[in-house]
Amino acid sequence: MDQFIINGGARLRGVVPISGSKNAALPIMAATLLTEGETILRGVPLLDDVESLSVLLRKLGANARRDDDGAIRLRVEDEQNCVAEYELVRKMRASICVMGPLLARRHKAQISMPGGCAIGDRPIDLHLAGMENLGADVDLIGGDIHLRAKRLKGAEMFLGGPFGSTVLGTANVMMAACLAEGTTIIESAACEPEVADVANYLNACGARISGHGTPRITIEGVKSLKGCEYTIIPDRIEAGTFMMAAAITNGELTLTNCRMDHLLAVIDRLKAVGVNIERKDGGAVVSSARRLEPITVATQPFPGFPTDLQAQLMALLSLADGNSIITEKVFPDRFLHVAELNRLGARLRKEGQTVVIEGVRRLIGAPVMASDLRASAALVLAGLIAKGQTRISRVYHIDRGYEAIEKKLAAVGADIQRMAE
Ligand code: UD1
């Protein structure tokens, strides 16, 4: 296992190219199971999660390979296997998004029921309700979900749950509905740009989806879909993380391939903290005032402040001049980073799904442990400014979702190294 060794204090300066979005790439790769012919995907980040999904897609009969120019080529060659096994689903929850495509195209799917993970229980009841609405029979046998449907039928449905819309649930049902007979309407659909990207890919393959990016998506079923060439949107979570890296080190970073329109809630909150963010040629220039103002934030589904940037924002606010409050409204248990940040000298107090952050003047390096993807990113941010050395173990979590983060940070002046533990 690898660890990161960070010597804090360097002010970051320079240009950071933002990679393609992990959370758009994964369901789009799964969506190729619906198509005939070849799909060429550009902008798919080089990540462990992408590799895990490629392994699953190969088991499901697809040829998936990366060209020298970085594009991923996918083509379904054998449609016999309909099983996503526990080993693969356990490793990566997003494997669940092969469910819709398998059911629609192969008329059955057997997917291991994902367990909980570091950020909470993460049920999939809404995915299953959506498939039942489209006419599938759903059974849970031996920890596997068995779904069957001779022909899916379009339906009008409400897909909201106790925490609002579901991102992968919406993508799953939308993918399945593409090959269903008739029209499907998903009400309370997730509005995340990644879901809209899946819809744009499917439309480029011949699907008839409208309303994506809004809470009401309409899908008119078609008979077949044909693979195409498509470029994935930039990763807004990676961009937001680097914005906070510029802010926490009091540096100046230019982010290229960054969609500001996908980051309006983040930009709003960072500006309130005192971070300067200017648009520049399809990207952004981010710099920070020395003094960070305390703020109040609640995470919410898009277009609200993303839960995937909550931990990183907490690292930044731990150095603000006063008390801040963060409330987590999407995954109420997503706070494993609190104790680790406190080890670095932050003063964080968790009260239910809220954390009170008492700003401190400095953080001090220490050995800490990465617990999940975004929590690890928060520890990296804290390490960049902590006095002395911070050693972050278990960085395989970060490799799941950030492409070469230590190389991108080192290129703009950070003192960060990857070493075997
Ligand atoms: C996706 C993202 C993840 C992000 C999350 C919320 C991917 C690969 N992952 O995860 O990075 O943090 O969106 O923006 O895209 N819920 C239910 N029943 C369900 C499904 C979800 O109650 O059937 C609840 C969840 O427990 C959670 C909330 O709904 O409280 C949102 O979850 P959801 O949007 O489904 O997250 P994912 O799609 O799994």
JSON list of N, CA, C and O in Angstrom, two decimals, residues 34 100-101 103-105 107 130-131 133-136 149-155 157 172-185 207-208 219-225:
[
{"chain": "A", "resi": 34, "resn": "LEU", "atom": "N", "xyz": [-25.72, -0.95, -23.62]},
{"chain": "A", "resi": 34, "resn": "LEU", "atom": "CA", "xyz": [-27.00, -0.82, -24.33]},
{"chain": "A", "resi": 34, "resn": "LEU", "atom": "C", "xyz": [-26.81, -0.74, -25.84]},
{"chain": "A", "resi": 34, "resn": "LEU", "atom": "O", "xyz": [-27.78, -0.81, -26.59]},
{"chain": "A", "resi": 100, "resn": "GLY", "atom": "N", "xyz": [-29.36, -1.29, -15.08]},
{"chain": "A", "resi": 100, "resn": "GLY", "atom": "CA", "xyz": [-30.33, -0.80, -16.07]},
{"chain": "A", "resi": 100, "resn": "GLY", "atom": "C", "xyz": [-30.00, -1.30, -17.48]},
{"chain": "A", "resi": 100, "resn": "GLY", "atom": "O", "xyz": [-30.87, -1.87, -18.16]},
{"chain": "A", "resi": 101, "resn": "PRO", "atom": "N", "xyz": [-28.75, -1.12, -17.92]},
{"chain": "A", "resi": 101, "resn": "PRO", "atom": "CA", "xyz": [-28.41, -1.58, -19.27]},
{"chain": "A", "resi": 101, "resn": "PRO", "atom": "C", "xyz": [-28.60, -3.08, -19.46]},
{"chain": "A", "resi": 101, "resn": "PRO", "atom": "O", "xyz": [-29.15, -3.52, -20.48]},
{"chain": "A", "resi": 103, "resn": "LEU", "atom": "N", "xyz": [-30.63, -5.16, -17.86]},
{"chain": "A", "resi": 103, "resn": "LEU", "atom": "CA", "xyz": [-32.05, -5.49, -17.85]},
{"chain": "A", "resi": 103, "resn": "LEU", "atom": "C", "xyz": [-32.71, -5.11, -19.17]},
{"chain": "A", "resi": 103, "resn": "LEU", "atom": "O", "xyz": [-33.50, -5.87, -19.74]},
{"chain": "A", "resi": 104, "resn": "ALA", "atom": "N", "xyz": [-32.38, -3.91, -19.66]},
{"chain": "A", "resi": 104, "resn": "ALA", "atom": "CA", "xyz": [-33.04, -3.42, -20.88]},
{"chain": "A", "resi": 104, "resn": "ALA", "atom": "C", "xyz": [-32.61, -4.21, -22.10]},
{"chain": "A", "resi": 104, "resn": "ALA", "atom": "O", "xyz": [-33.41, -4.52, -22.97]},
{"chain": "A", "resi": 105, "resn": "ARG", "atom": "N", "xyz": [-31.34, -4.56, -22.16]},
{"chain": "A", "resi": 105, "resn": "ARG", "atom": "CA", "xyz": [-30.81, -5.14, -23.40]},
{"chain": "A", "resi": 105, "resn": "ARG", "atom": "C", "xyz": [-30.84, -6.68, -23.36]},
{"chain": "A", "resi": 105, "resn": "ARG", "atom": "O", "xyz": [-31.12, -7.33, -24.34]},
{"chain": "A", "resi": 107, "resn": "HIS", "atom": "N", "xyz": [-32.54, -8.46, -20.90]},
{"chain": "A", "resi": 107, "resn": "HIS", "atom": "CA", "xyz": [-33.80, -8.86, -20.25]},
{"chain": "A", "resi": 107, "resn": "HIS", "atom": "C", "xyz": [-33.63, -9.48, -18.87]},
{"chain": "A", "resi": 107, "resn": "HIS", "atom": "O", "xyz": [-34.60, -9.90, -18.26]},
{"chain": "A", "resi": 130, "resn": "GLY", "atom": "N", "xyz": [-37.53, 1.94, -9.32]},
{"chain": "A", "resi": 130, "resn": "GLY", "atom": "CA", "xyz": [-37.57, 2.43, -10.71]},
{"chain": "A", "resi": 130, "resn": "GLY", "atom": "C", "xyz": [-37.69, 1.29, -11.69]},
{"chain": "A", "resi": 130, "resn": "GLY", "atom": "O", "xyz": [-38.49, 1.33, -12.64]},
{"chain": "A", "resi": 131, "resn": "MET", "atom": "N", "xyz": [-36.92, 0.22, -11.48]},
{"chain": "A", "resi": 131, "resn": "MET", "atom": "CA", "xyz": [-36.96, -0.92, -12.40]},
{"chain": "A", "resi": 131, "resn": "MET", "atom": "C", "xyz": [-38.32, -1.62, -12.32]},
{"chain": "A", "resi": 131, "resn": "MET", "atom": "O", "xyz": [-38.88, -2.06, -13.33]},
{"chain": "A", "resi": 133, "resn": "ASN", "atom": "N", "xyz": [-41.11, -0.17, -11.59]},
{"chain": "A", "resi": 133, "resn": "ASN", "atom": "CA", "xyz": [-42.03, 0.71, -12.32]},
{"chain": "A", "resi": 133, "resn": "ASN", "atom": "C", "xyz": [-41.99, 0.47, -13.82]},
{"chain": "A", "resi": 133, "resn": "ASN", "atom": "O", "xyz": [-42.98, 0.65, -14.53]},
{"chain": "A", "resi": 134, "resn": "LEU", "atom": "N", "xyz": [-40.82, 0.07, -14.30]},
{"chain": "A", "resi": 134, "resn": "LEU", "atom": "CA", "xyz": [-40.69, -0.21, -15.75]},
{"chain": "A", "resi": 134, "resn": "LEU", "atom": "C", "xyz": [-41.15, -1.63, -16.08]},
{"chain": "A", "resi": 134, "resn": "LEU", "atom": "O", "xyz": [-41.04, -2.08, -17.21]},
{"chain": "A", "resi": 135, "resn": "GLY", "atom": "N", "xyz": [-41.61, -2.36, -15.04]},
{"chain": "A", "resi": 135, "resn": "GLY", "atom": "CA", "xyz": [-42.20, -3.68, -15.30]},
{"chain": "A", "resi": 135, "resn": "GLY", "atom": "C", "xyz": [-41.29, -4.85, -14.97]},
{"chain": "A", "resi": 135, "resn": "GLY", "atom": "O", "xyz": [-41.63, -5.99, -15.31]},
{"chain": "A", "resi": 136, "resn": "ALA", "atom": "N", "xyz": [-40.16, -4.61, -14.31]},
{"chain": "A", "resi": 136, "resn": "ALA", "atom": "CA", "xyz": [-39.25, -5.73, -14.00]},
{"chain": "A", "resi": 136, "resn": "ALA", "atom": "C", "xyz": [-39.73, -6.47, -12.75]},
{"chain": "A", "resi": 136, "resn": "ALA", "atom": "O", "xyz": [-40.32, -5.87, -11.85]},
{"chain": "A", "resi": 149, "resn": "ALA", "atom": "N", "xyz": [-37.25, -9.06, -17.02]},
{"chain": "A", "resi": 149, "resn": "ALA", "atom": "CA", "xyz": [-38.36, -8.41, -17.75]},
{"chain": "A", "resi": 149, "resn": "ALA", "atom": "C", "xyz": [-38.25, -8.79, -19.21]},
{"chain": "A", "resi": 149, "resn": "ALA", "atom": "O", "xyz": [-37.20, -8.57, -19.82]},
{"chain": "A", "resi": 150, "resn": "LYS", "atom": "N", "xyz": [-39.29, -9.37, -19.75]},
{"chain": "A", "resi": 150, "resn": "LYS", "atom": "CA", "xyz": [-39.26, -9.72, -21.19]},
{"chain": "A", "resi": 150, "resn": "LYS", "atom": "C", "xyz": [-39.11, -8.46, -22.01]},
{"chain": "A", "resi": 150, "resn": "LYS", "atom": "O", "xyz": [-38.29, -8.37, -22.90]},
{"chain": "A", "resi": 151, "resn": "ARG", "atom": "N", "xyz": [-39.94, -7.45, -21.67]},
{"chain": "A", "resi": 151, "resn": "ARG", "atom": "CA", "xyz": [-39.87, -6.18, -22.39]},
{"chain": "A", "resi": 151, "resn": "ARG", "atom": "C", "xyz": [-40.22, -5.10, -21.36]},
{"chain": "A", "resi": 151, "resn": "ARG", "atom": "O", "xyz": [-41.28, -5.17, -20.73]},
{"chain": "A", "resi": 152, "resn": "LEU", "atom": "N", "xyz": [-39.34, -4.14, -21.17]},
{"chain": "A", "resi": 152, "resn": "LEU", "atom": "CA", "xyz": [-39.65, -3.06, -20.23]},
{"chain": "A", "resi": 152, "resn": "LEU", "atom": "C", "xyz": [-40.70, -2.15, -20.87]},
{"chain": "A", "resi": 152, "resn": "LEU", "atom": "O", "xyz": [-40.71, -1.95, -22.08]},
{"chain": "A", "resi": 153, "resn": "LYS", "atom": "N", "xyz": [-41.56, -1.59, -20.01]},
{"chain": "A", "resi": 153, "resn": "LYS", "atom": "CA", "xyz": [-42.62, -0.70, -20.51]},
{"chain": "A", "resi": 153, "resn": "LYS", "atom": "C", "xyz": [-42.45, 0.68, -19.87]},
{"chain": "A", "resi": 153, "resn": "LYS", "atom": "O", "xyz": [-42.32, 0.77, -18.64]},
{"chain": "A", "resi": 154, "resn": "GLY", "atom": "N", "xyz": [-42.47, 1.71, -20.69]},
{"chain": "A", "resi": 154, "resn": "GLY", "atom": "CA", "xyz": [-42.34, 3.08, -20.20]},
{"chain": "A", "resi": 154, "resn": "GLY", "atom": "C", "xyz": [-43.37, 3.37, -19.11]},
{"chain": "A", "resi": 154, "resn": "GLY", "atom": "O", "xyz": [-44.47, 2.82, -19.12]},
{"chain": "A", "resi": 155, "resn": "ALA", "atom": "N", "xyz": [-43.02, 4.21, -18.13]},
{"chain": "A", "resi": 155, "resn": "ALA", "atom": "CA", "xyz": [-43.93, 4.52, -17.03]},
{"chain": "A", "resi": 155, "resn": "ALA", "atom": "C", "xyz": [-43.62, 5.91, -16.50]},
{"chain": "A", "resi": 155, "resn": "ALA", "atom": "O", "xyz": [-42.54, 6.44, -16.72]},
{"chain": "A", "resi": 157, "resn": "MET", "atom": "N", "xyz": [-43.02, 8.01, -13.16]},
{"chain": "A", "resi": 157, "resn": "MET", "atom": "CA", "xyz": [-42.66, 7.64, -11.78]},
{"chain": "A", "resi": 157, "resn": "MET", "atom": "C", "xyz": [-42.01, 8.79, -11.02]},
{"chain": "A", "resi": 157, "resn": "MET", "atom": "O", "xyz": [-41.42, 9.70, -11.61]},
{"chain": "A", "resi": 172, "resn": "ASN", "atom": "N", "xyz": [-29.48, 4.95, -13.80]},
{"chain": "A", "resi": 172, "resn": "ASN", "atom": "CA", "xyz": [-29.85, 3.55, -14.04]},
{"chain": "A", "resi": 172, "resn": "ASN", "atom": "C", "xyz": [-31.23, 3.43, -14.71]},
{"chain": "A", "resi": 172, "resn": "ASN", "atom": "O", "xyz": [-31.39, 2.72, -15.71]},
{"chain": "A", "resi": 173, "resn": "VAL", "atom": "N", "xyz": [-32.21, 4.14, -14.14]},
{"chain": "A", "resi": 173, "resn": "VAL", "atom": "CA", "xyz": [-33.58, 4.04, -14.67]},
{"chain": "A", "resi": 173, "resn": "VAL", "atom": "C", "xyz": [-33.65, 4.67, -16.06]},
{"chain": "A", "resi": 173, "resn": "VAL", "atom": "O", "xyz": [-34.28, 4.14, -16.99]},
{"chain": "A", "resi": 174, "resn": "MET", "atom": "N", "xyz": [-32.93, 5.79, -16.23]},
{"chain": "A", "resi": 174, "resn": "MET", "atom": "CA", "xyz": [-32.92, 6.47, -17.53]},
{"chain": "A", "resi": 174, "resn": "MET", "atom": "C", "xyz": [-32.32, 5.55, -18.60]},
{"chain": "A", "resi": 174, "resn": "MET", "atom": "O", "xyz": [-32.85, 5.44, -19.72]},
{"chain": "A", "resi": 175, "resn": "MET", "atom": "N", "xyz": [-31.23, 4.86, -18.24]},
{"chain": "A", "resi": 175, "resn": "MET", "atom": "CA", "xyz": [-30.59, 3.96, -19.21]},
{"chain": "A", "resi": 175, "resn": "MET", "atom": "C", "xyz": [-31.55, 2.83, -19.59]},
{"chain": "A", "resi": 175, "resn": "MET", "atom": "O", "xyz": [-31.70, 2.50, -20.77]},
{"chain": "A", "resi": 176, "resn": "ALA", "atom": "N", "xyz": [-32.20, 2.25, -18.56]},
{"chain": "A", "resi": 176, "resn": "ALA", "atom": "CA", "xyz": [-33.13, 1.15, -18.85]},
{"chain": "A", "resi": 176, "resn": "ALA", "atom": "C", "xyz": [-34.27, 1.63, -19.73]},
{"chain": "A", "resi": 176, "resn": "ALA", "atom": "O", "xyz": [-34.69, 0.93, -20.67]},
{"chain": "A", "resi": 177, "resn": "ALA", "atom": "N", "xyz": [-34.79, 2.83, -19.45]},
{"chain": "A", "resi": 177, "resn": "ALA", "atom": "CA", "xyz": [-35.97, 3.33, -20.16]},
{"chain": "A", "resi": 177, "resn": "ALA", "atom": "C", "xyz": [-35.69, 3.61, -21.63]},
{"chain": "A", "resi": 177, "resn": "ALA", "atom": "O", "xyz": [-36.62, 3.65, -22.44]},
{"chain": "A", "resi": 178, "resn": "CYS", "atom": "N", "xyz": [-34.42, 3.77, -21.98]},
{"chain": "A", "resi": 178, "resn": "CYS", "atom": "CA", "xyz": [-34.08, 4.07, -23.38]},
{"chain": "A", "resi": 178, "resn": "CYS", "atom": "C", "xyz": [-34.58, 2.99, -24.34]},
{"chain": "A", "resi": 178, "resn": "CYS", "atom": "O", "xyz": [-34.94, 3.27, -25.48]},
{"chain": "A", "resi": 179, "resn": "LEU", "atom": "N", "xyz": [-34.54, 1.73, -23.88]},
{"chain": "A", "resi": 179, "resn": "LEU", "atom": "CA", "xyz": [-34.96, 0.63, -24.77]},
{"chain": "A", "resi": 179, "resn": "LEU", "atom": "C", "xyz": [-36.34, 0.09, -24.37]},
{"chain": "A", "resi": 179, "resn": "LEU", "atom": "O", "xyz": [-36.75, -0.97, -24.83]},
{"chain": "A", "resi": 180, "resn": "ALA", "atom": "N", "xyz": [-37.05, 0.80, -23.48]},
{"chain": "A", "resi": 180, "resn": "ALA", "atom": "CA", "xyz": [-38.38, 0.35, -23.07]},
{"chain": "A", "resi": 180, "resn": "ALA", "atom": "C", "xyz": [-39.40, 0.73, -24.15]},
{"chain": "A", "resi": 180, "resn": "ALA", "atom": "O", "xyz": [-39.14, 1.60, -24.98]},
{"chain": "A", "resi": 181, "resn": "GLU", "atom": "N", "xyz": [-40.54, 0.08, -24.09]},
{"chain": "A", "resi": 181, "resn": "GLU", "atom": "CA", "xyz": [-41.61, 0.39, -25.05]},
{"chain": "A", "resi": 181, "resn": "GLU", "atom": "C", "xyz": [-42.37, 1.61, -24.53]},
{"chain": "A", "resi": 181, "resn": "GLU", "atom": "O", "xyz": [-42.85, 1.58, -23.39]},
{"chain": "A", "resi": 182, "resn": "GLY", "atom": "N", "xyz": [-42.46, 2.66, -25.32]},
{"chain": "A", "resi": 182, "resn": "GLY", "atom": "CA", "xyz": [-43.24, 3.83, -24.90]},
{"chain": "A", "resi": 182, "resn": "GLY", "atom": "C", "xyz": [-42.43, 4.85, -24.12]},
{"chain": "A", "resi": 182, "resn": "GLY", "atom": "O", "xyz": [-41.20, 4.79, -24.09]},
{"chain": "A", "resi": 183, "resn": "THR", "atom": "N", "xyz": [-43.16, 5.75, -23.45]},
{"chain": "A", "resi": 183, "resn": "THR", "atom": "CA", "xyz": [-42.52, 6.91, -22.83]},
{"chain": "A", "resi": 183, "resn": "THR", "atom": "C", "xyz": [-42.39, 6.76, -21.32]},
{"chain": "A", "resi": 183, "resn": "THR", "atom": "O", "xyz": [-43.32, 6.31, -20.65]},
{"chain": "A", "resi": 184, "resn": "THR", "atom": "N", "xyz": [-41.24, 7.14, -20.80]},
{"chain": "A", "resi": 184, "resn": "THR", "atom": "CA", "xyz": [-41.01, 7.15, -19.36]},
{"chain": "A", "resi": 184, "resn": "THR", "atom": "C", "xyz": [-40.81, 8.58, -18.90]},
{"chain": "A", "resi": 184, "resn": "THR", "atom": "O", "xyz": [-40.13, 9.37, -19.57]},
{"chain": "A", "resi": 185, "resn": "ILE", "atom": "N", "xyz": [-41.41, 8.90, -17.77]},
{"chain": "A", "resi": 185, "resn": "ILE", "atom": "CA", "xyz": [-41.16, 10.22, -17.16]},
{"chain": "A", "resi": 185, "resn": "ILE", "atom": "C", "xyz": [-40.62, 9.99, -15.75]},
{"chain": "A", "resi": 185, "resn": "ILE", "atom": "O", "xyz": [-41.25, 9.30, -14.95]},
{"chain": "A", "resi": 207, "resn": "ALA", "atom": "N", "xyz": [-30.70, 7.71, -28.63]},
{"chain": "A", "resi": 207, "resn": "ALA", "atom": "CA", "xyz": [-31.80, 7.73, -27.64]},
{"chain": "A", "resi": 207, "resn": "ALA", "atom": "C", "xyz": [-32.62, 9.01, -27.80]},
{"chain": "A", "resi": 207, "resn": "ALA", "atom": "O", "xyz": [-32.17, 9.97, -28.44]},
{"chain": "A", "resi": 208, "resn": "ARG", "atom": "N", "xyz": [-33.82, 9.01, -27.17]},
{"chain": "A", "resi": 208, "resn": "ARG", "atom": "CA", "xyz": [-34.65, 10.23, -27.24]},
{"chain": "A", "resi": 208, "resn": "ARG", "atom": "C", "xyz": [-34.98, 10.67, -25.82]},
{"chain": "A", "resi": 208, "resn": "ARG", "atom": "O", "xyz": [-36.03, 10.35, -25.27]},
{"chain": "A", "resi": 219, "resn": "ILE", "atom": "N", "xyz": [-38.17, 10.17, -21.39]},
{"chain": "A", "resi": 219, "resn": "ILE", "atom": "CA", "xyz": [-37.43, 9.25, -22.26]},
{"chain": "A", "resi": 219, "resn": "ILE", "atom": "C", "xyz": [-38.42, 8.54, -23.17]},
{"chain": "A", "resi": 219, "resn": "ILE", "atom": "O", "xyz": [-39.31, 7.84, -22.69]},
{"chain": "A", "resi": 220, "resn": "GLU", "atom": "N", "xyz": [-38.27, 8.73, -24.46]},
{"chain": "A", "resi": 220, "resn": "GLU", "atom": "CA", "xyz": [-39.10, 7.97, -25.40]},
{"chain": "A", "resi": 220, "resn": "GLU", "atom": "C", "xyz": [-38.29, 6.78, -25.85]},
{"chain": "A", "resi": 220, "resn": "GLU", "atom": "O", "xyz": [-37.20, 6.93, -26.39]},
{"chain": "A", "resi": 221, "resn": "GLY", "atom": "N", "xyz": [-38.82, 5.58, -25.59]},
{"chain": "A", "resi": 221, "resn": "GLY", "atom": "CA", "xyz": [-38.07, 4.37, -25.91]},
{"chain": "A", "resi": 221, "resn": "GLY", "atom": "C", "xyz": [-37.77, 4.25, -27.40]},
{"chain": "A", "resi": 221, "resn": "GLY", "atom": "O", "xyz": [-38.56, 4.68, -28.24]},
{"chain": "A", "resi": 222, "resn": "VAL", "atom": "N", "xyz": [-36.62, 3.69, -27.72]},
{"chain": "A", "resi": 222, "resn": "VAL", "atom": "CA", "xyz": [-36.26, 3.40, -29.12]},
{"chain": "A", "resi": 222, "resn": "VAL", "atom": "C", "xyz": [-35.91, 1.91, -29.22]},
{"chain": "A", "resi": 222, "resn": "VAL", "atom": "O", "xyz": [-35.75, 1.24, -28.20]},
{"chain": "A", "resi": 223, "resn": "LYS", "atom": "N", "xyz": [-35.80, 1.41, -30.45]},
{"chain": "A", "resi": 223, "resn": "LYS", "atom": "CA", "xyz": [-35.55, -0.03, -30.63]},
{"chain": "A", "resi": 223, "resn": "LYS", "atom": "C", "xyz": [-34.10, -0.41, -30.37]},
{"chain": "A", "resi": 223, "resn": "LYS", "atom": "O", "xyz": [-33.81, -1.47, -29.82]},
{"chain": "A", "resi": 224, "resn": "SER", "atom": "N", "xyz": [-33.17, 0.47, -30.79]},
{"chain": "A", "resi": 224, "resn": "SER", "atom": "CA", "xyz": [-31.76, 0.13, -30.59]},
{"chain": "A", "resi": 224, "resn": "SER", "atom": "C", "xyz": [-30.91, 1.39, -30.51]},
{"chain": "A", "resi": 224, "resn": "SER", "atom": "O", "xyz": [-31.36, 2.48, -30.88]},
{"chain": "A", "resi": 225, "resn": "LEU", "atom": "N", "xyz": [-29.70, 1.23, -29.99]},
{"chain": "A", "resi": 225, "resn": "LEU", "atom": "CA", "xyz": [-28.76, 2.35, -29.86]},
{"chain": "A", "resi": 225, "resn": "LEU", "atom": "C", "xyz": [-27.46, 1.95, -30.52]},
{"chain": "A", "resi": 225, "resn": "LEU", "atom": "O", "xyz": [-27.07, 0.78, -30.48]}
]
